[in-house]
Short mmCIF file of C-alpha atoms in Angstrom, two decimals:
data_model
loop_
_atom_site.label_atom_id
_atom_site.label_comp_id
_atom_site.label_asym_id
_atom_site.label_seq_id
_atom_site.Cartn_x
_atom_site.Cartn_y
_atom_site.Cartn_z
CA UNK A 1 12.87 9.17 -25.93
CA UNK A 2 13.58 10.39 -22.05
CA UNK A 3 10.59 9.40 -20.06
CA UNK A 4 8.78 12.39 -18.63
CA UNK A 5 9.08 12.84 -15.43
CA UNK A 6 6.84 12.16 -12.35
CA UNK A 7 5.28 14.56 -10.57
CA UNK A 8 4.33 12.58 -7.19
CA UNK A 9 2.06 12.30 -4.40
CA UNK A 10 3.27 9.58 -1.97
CA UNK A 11 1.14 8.93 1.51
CA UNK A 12 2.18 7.03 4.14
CA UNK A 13 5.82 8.56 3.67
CA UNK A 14 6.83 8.91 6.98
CA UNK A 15 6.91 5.18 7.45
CA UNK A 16 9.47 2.56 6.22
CA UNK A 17 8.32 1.40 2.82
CA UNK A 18 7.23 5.18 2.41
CA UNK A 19 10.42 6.41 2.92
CA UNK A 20 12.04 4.05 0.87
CA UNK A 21 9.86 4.88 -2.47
CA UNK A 22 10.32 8.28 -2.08
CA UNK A 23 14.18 8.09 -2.16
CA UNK A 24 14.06 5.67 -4.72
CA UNK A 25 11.73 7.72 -6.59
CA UNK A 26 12.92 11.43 -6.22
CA UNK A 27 15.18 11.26 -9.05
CA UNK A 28 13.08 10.19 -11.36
CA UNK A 29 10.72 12.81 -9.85
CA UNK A 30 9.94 16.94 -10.81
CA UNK A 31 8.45 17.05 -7.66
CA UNK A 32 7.39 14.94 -4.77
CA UNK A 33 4.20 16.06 -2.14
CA UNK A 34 4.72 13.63 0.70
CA UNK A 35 2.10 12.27 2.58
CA UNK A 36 2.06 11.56 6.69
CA UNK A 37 1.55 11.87 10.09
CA UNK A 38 5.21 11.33 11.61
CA UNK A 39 6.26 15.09 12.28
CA UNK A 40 10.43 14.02 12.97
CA UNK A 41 10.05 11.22 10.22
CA UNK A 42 9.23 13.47 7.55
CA UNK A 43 11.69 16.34 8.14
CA UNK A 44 14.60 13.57 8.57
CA UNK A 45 12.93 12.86 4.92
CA UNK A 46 12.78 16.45 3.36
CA UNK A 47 16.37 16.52 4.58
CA UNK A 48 17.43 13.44 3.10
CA UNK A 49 15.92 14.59 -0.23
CA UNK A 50 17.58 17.86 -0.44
CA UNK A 51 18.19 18.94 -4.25
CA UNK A 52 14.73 17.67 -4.68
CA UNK A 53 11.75 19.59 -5.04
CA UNK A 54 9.62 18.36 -1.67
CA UNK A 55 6.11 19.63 0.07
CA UNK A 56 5.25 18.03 2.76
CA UNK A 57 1.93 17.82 3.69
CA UNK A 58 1.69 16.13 7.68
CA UNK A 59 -2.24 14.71 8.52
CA UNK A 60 -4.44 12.01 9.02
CA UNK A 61 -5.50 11.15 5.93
CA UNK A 62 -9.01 9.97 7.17
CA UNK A 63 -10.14 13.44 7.52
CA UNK A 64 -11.19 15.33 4.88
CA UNK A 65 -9.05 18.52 5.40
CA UNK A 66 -5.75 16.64 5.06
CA UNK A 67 -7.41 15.67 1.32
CA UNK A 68 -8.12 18.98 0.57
CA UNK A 69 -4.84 19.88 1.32
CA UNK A 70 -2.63 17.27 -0.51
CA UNK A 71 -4.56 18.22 -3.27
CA UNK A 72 -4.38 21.51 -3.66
CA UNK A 73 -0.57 21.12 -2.83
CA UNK A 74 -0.30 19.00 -5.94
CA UNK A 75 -2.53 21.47 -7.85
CA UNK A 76 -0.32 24.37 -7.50
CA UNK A 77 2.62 22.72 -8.22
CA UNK A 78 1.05 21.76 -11.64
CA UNK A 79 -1.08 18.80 -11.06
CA UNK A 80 0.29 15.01 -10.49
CA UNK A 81 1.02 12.42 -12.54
CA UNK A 82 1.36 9.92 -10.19
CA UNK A 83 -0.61 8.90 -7.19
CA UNK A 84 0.78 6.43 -4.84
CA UNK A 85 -1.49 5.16 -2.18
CA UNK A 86 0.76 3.69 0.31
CA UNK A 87 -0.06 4.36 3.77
CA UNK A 88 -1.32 1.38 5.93
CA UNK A 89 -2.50 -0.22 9.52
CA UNK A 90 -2.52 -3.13 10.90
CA UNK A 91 -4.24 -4.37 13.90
CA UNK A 92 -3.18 -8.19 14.73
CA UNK A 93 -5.77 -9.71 17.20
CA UNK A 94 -8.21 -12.14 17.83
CA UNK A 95 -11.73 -10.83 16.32
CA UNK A 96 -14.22 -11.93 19.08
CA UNK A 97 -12.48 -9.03 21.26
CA UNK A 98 -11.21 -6.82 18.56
CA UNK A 99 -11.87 -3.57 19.52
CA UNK A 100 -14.61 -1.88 16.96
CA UNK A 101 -12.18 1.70 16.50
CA UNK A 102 -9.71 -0.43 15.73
CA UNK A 103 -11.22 -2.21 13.10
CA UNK A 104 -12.88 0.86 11.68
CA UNK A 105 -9.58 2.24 11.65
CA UNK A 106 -8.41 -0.57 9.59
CA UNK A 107 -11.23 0.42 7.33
CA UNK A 108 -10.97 4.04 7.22
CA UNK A 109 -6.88 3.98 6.72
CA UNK A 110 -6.63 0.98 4.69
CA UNK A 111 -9.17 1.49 1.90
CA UNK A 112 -11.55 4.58 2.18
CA UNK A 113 -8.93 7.38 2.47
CA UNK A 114 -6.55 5.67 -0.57
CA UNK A 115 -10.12 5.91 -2.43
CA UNK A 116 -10.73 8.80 -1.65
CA UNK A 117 -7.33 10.04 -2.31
CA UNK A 118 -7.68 8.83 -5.89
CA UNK A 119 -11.57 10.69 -5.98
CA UNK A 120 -9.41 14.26 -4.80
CA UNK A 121 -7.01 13.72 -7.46
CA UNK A 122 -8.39 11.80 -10.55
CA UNK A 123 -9.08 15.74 -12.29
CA UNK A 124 -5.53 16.33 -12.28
CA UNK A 125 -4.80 12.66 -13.24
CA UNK A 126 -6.92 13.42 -16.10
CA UNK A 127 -5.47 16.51 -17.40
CA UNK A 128 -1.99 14.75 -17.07
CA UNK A 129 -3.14 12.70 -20.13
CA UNK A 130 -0.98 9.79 -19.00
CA UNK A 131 -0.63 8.65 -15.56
CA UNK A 132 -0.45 5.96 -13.07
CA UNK A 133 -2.57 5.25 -9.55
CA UNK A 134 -0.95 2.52 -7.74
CA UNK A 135 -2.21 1.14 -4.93
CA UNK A 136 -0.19 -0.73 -2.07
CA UNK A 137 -2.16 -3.77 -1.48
CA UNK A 138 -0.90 -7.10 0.82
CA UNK A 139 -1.15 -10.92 -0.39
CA UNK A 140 -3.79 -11.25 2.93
CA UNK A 141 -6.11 -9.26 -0.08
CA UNK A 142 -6.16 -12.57 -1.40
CA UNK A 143 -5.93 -14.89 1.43
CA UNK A 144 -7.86 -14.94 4.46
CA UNK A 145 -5.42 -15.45 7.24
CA UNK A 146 -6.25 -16.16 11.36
CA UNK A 147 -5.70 -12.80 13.73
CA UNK A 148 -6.08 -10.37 10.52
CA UNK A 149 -9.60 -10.10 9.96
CA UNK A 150 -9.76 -6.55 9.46
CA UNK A 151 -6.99 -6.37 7.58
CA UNK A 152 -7.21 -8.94 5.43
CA UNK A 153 -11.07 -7.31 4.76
CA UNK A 154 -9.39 -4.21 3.95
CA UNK A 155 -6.93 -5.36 1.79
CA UNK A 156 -9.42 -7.64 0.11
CA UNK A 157 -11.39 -3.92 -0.59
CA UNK A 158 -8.57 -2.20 -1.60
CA UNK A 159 -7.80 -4.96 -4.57
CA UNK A 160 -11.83 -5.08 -5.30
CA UNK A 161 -11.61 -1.08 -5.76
CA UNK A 162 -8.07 -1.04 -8.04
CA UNK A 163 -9.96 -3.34 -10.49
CA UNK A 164 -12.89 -1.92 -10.61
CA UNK A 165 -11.36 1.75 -11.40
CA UNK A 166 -8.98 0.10 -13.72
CA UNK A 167 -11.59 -1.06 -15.81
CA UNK A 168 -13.65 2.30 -15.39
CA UNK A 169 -11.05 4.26 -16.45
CA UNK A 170 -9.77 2.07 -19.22
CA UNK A 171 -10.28 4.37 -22.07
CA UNK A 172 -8.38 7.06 -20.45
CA UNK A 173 -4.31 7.36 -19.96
CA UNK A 174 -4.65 6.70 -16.43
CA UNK A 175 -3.24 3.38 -15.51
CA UNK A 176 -4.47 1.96 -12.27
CA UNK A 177 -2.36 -0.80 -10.78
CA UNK A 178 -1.84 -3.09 -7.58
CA UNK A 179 1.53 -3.51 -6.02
CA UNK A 180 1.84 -6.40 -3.46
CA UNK A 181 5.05 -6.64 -1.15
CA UNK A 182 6.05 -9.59 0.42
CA UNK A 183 5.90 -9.59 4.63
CA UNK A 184 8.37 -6.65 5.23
CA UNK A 185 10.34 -5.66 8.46
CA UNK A 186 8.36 -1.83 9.29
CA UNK A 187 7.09 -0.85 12.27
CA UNK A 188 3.50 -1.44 11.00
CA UNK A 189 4.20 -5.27 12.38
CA UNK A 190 3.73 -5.66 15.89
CA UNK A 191 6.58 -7.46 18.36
CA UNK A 192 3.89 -10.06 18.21
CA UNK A 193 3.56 -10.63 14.62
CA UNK A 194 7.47 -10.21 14.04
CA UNK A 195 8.24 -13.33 16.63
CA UNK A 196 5.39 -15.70 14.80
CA UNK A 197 7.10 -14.89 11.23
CA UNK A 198 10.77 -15.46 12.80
CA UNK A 199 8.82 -18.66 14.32
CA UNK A 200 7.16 -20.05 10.97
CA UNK A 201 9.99 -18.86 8.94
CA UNK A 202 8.09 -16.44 6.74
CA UNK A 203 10.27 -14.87 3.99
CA UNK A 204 10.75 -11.22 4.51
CA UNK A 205 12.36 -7.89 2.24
CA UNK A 206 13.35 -4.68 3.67
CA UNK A 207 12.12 -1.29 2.64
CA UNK A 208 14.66 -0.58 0.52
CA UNK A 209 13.92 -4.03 -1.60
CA UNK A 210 10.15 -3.30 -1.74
CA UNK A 211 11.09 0.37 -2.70
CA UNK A 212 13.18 -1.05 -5.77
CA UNK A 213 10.54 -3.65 -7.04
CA UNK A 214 7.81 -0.50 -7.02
CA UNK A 215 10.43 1.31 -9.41
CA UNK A 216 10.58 -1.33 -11.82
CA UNK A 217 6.67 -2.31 -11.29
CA UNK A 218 6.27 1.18 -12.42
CA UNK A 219 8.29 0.59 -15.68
CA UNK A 220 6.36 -2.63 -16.63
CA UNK A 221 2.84 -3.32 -18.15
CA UNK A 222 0.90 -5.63 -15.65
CA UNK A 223 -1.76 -3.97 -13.89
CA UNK A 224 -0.73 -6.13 -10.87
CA UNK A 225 2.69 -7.27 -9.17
CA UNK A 226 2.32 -10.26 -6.75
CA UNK A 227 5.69 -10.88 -4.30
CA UNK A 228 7.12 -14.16 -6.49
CA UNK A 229 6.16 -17.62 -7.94
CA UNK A 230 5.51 -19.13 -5.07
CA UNK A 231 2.76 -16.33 -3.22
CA UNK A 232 1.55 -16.26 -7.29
CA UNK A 233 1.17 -19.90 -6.71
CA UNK A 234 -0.12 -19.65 -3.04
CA UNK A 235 -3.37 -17.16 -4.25
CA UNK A 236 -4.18 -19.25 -7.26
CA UNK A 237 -4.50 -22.55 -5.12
CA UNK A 238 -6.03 -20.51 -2.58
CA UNK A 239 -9.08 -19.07 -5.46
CA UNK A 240 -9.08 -22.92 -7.17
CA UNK A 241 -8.62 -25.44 -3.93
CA UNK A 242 -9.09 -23.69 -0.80
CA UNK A 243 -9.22 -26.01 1.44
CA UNK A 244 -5.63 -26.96 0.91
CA UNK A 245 -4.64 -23.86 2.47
CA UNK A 246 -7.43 -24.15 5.07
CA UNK A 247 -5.33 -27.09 6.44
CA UNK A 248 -2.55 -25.81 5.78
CA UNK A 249 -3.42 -22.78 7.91
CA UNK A 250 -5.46 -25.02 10.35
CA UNK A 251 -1.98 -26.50 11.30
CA UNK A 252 -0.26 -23.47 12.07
CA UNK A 253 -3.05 -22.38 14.66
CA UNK A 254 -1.01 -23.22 17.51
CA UNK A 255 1.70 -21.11 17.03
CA UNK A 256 -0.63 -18.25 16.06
CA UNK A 257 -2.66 -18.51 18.68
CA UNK A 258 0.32 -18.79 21.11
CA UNK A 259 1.48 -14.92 19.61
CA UNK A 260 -2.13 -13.87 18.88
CA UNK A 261 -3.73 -10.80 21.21
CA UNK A 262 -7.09 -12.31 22.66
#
């Protein structure tokens, strides 16, 4: 039997693993409502996706309007069957001196507005019968790491709140699930960040990979996708030993403090 098709809301299109899904996605897709705040990014993408049915909704999705309105873009187009929360920041810096918007942006963009994305749209999830909320988490969820404080708090939320609807909305046909993508090359990486992974050697995909390991996450049955064996390996010791990777992260200090922002 043909799968049915999606019908899509994607935020945080406009950036590079955004983009990526939704081209990977769109045919597989009756419609796509794209999600962000890059004004030249997303028309680049509505063009790219022509033959496609595309809305593009452009805010910030930490105000309450821009919720409103990707939601009642989906509504009239019939409702979505898939939610994608995708869009992310990232702040790398020392935490002493972090500055406190920053961090409450890291809060707000990173795990409030992808819940309350889900809140906006879990009617229409409903009356789908079966769909799928997937969340766009980061292995620093799991493991604490030194100059990503906030992030690795949000993160750490956004994997707390994916369970915890999961297993709320079990007896429904809503699926809610956790993608994690290894370190990727975007633009949400600093220059700073980008020098101490070239530095420690830190294994990296490209949009386009992350993109195609969503489309078959998407296929499969596990309620959570972690990068490969090795970060699968990485969180378990981390949750069973952790201070193995407390030394292990103790030595690296000196080359992260060498790129971190004080």
């Amino acid at each position: 039997m043909e799968q049915a098709k999606w019908r899509l809301v994607l935020t945080g299109a406009s950036g590079g693993i955004g983009q990526a899904i939704a081209l990977a996605l769109a045919p597989r897709c009756e419609w796509l409502v794209l999600v962000g705040r890059n004004t030249h990014a997303l028309a680049l993408l509505e063009r790219q996706l022509g033959g496609h049915k595309v809305q593009i909704v452009k805010g910030d999705l930490t105000q309450a309007t821009t919720l409103d309105q990707v939601a009642e873009c989906a509504r009239r187009l019939g409702g979505a069957n898939l939610l994608i929360n995708n869009a992310g920041a990232n702040d790398f810096h020392a935490f002493q001196t972090q500055d406190a918007a920053a961090l409450r942006g890291l809060l707000d963009t990173n795990l409030l507005a992808p819940m309350l994305m889900t809140q906006h749209l879990l009617p229409q999830l409903r009356q789908a019968g079966q769909a799928q909320i997937v969340n766009v988490g980061s292995l620093f969820g799991y493991l604490g790491y030194p100059g990503f404080a906030g992030y690795c708090a949000s993160k750490a939320g956004l994997r707390g709140f994916t369970q915890a609807l999961r297993r709320e909305l079990a007896d429904t046909g809503i699926r809610v699930r956790h993608f994690i993508p290894r370190a990727t090359d975007t633009a949400i990486n600093s220059a700073a960040v980008k020098a101490m992974n070239a530095e420690m050697r830190v294994a990296t995909d490209n949009p386009v990979q992350v993109a195609a390991q969503l489309v078959e996450f998407l296929g499969g049955s596990a309620w959570e996708r972690k990068p490969g064996l090795k970060e699968a390996m990485l969180v378990l010791v981390n949750q069973l030993l952790p201070g193995l990777p407390d030394r292990a992260i103790r030595g690296q200090l000196a080359v992260i403090r060498k790129y971190l922002p004080e």
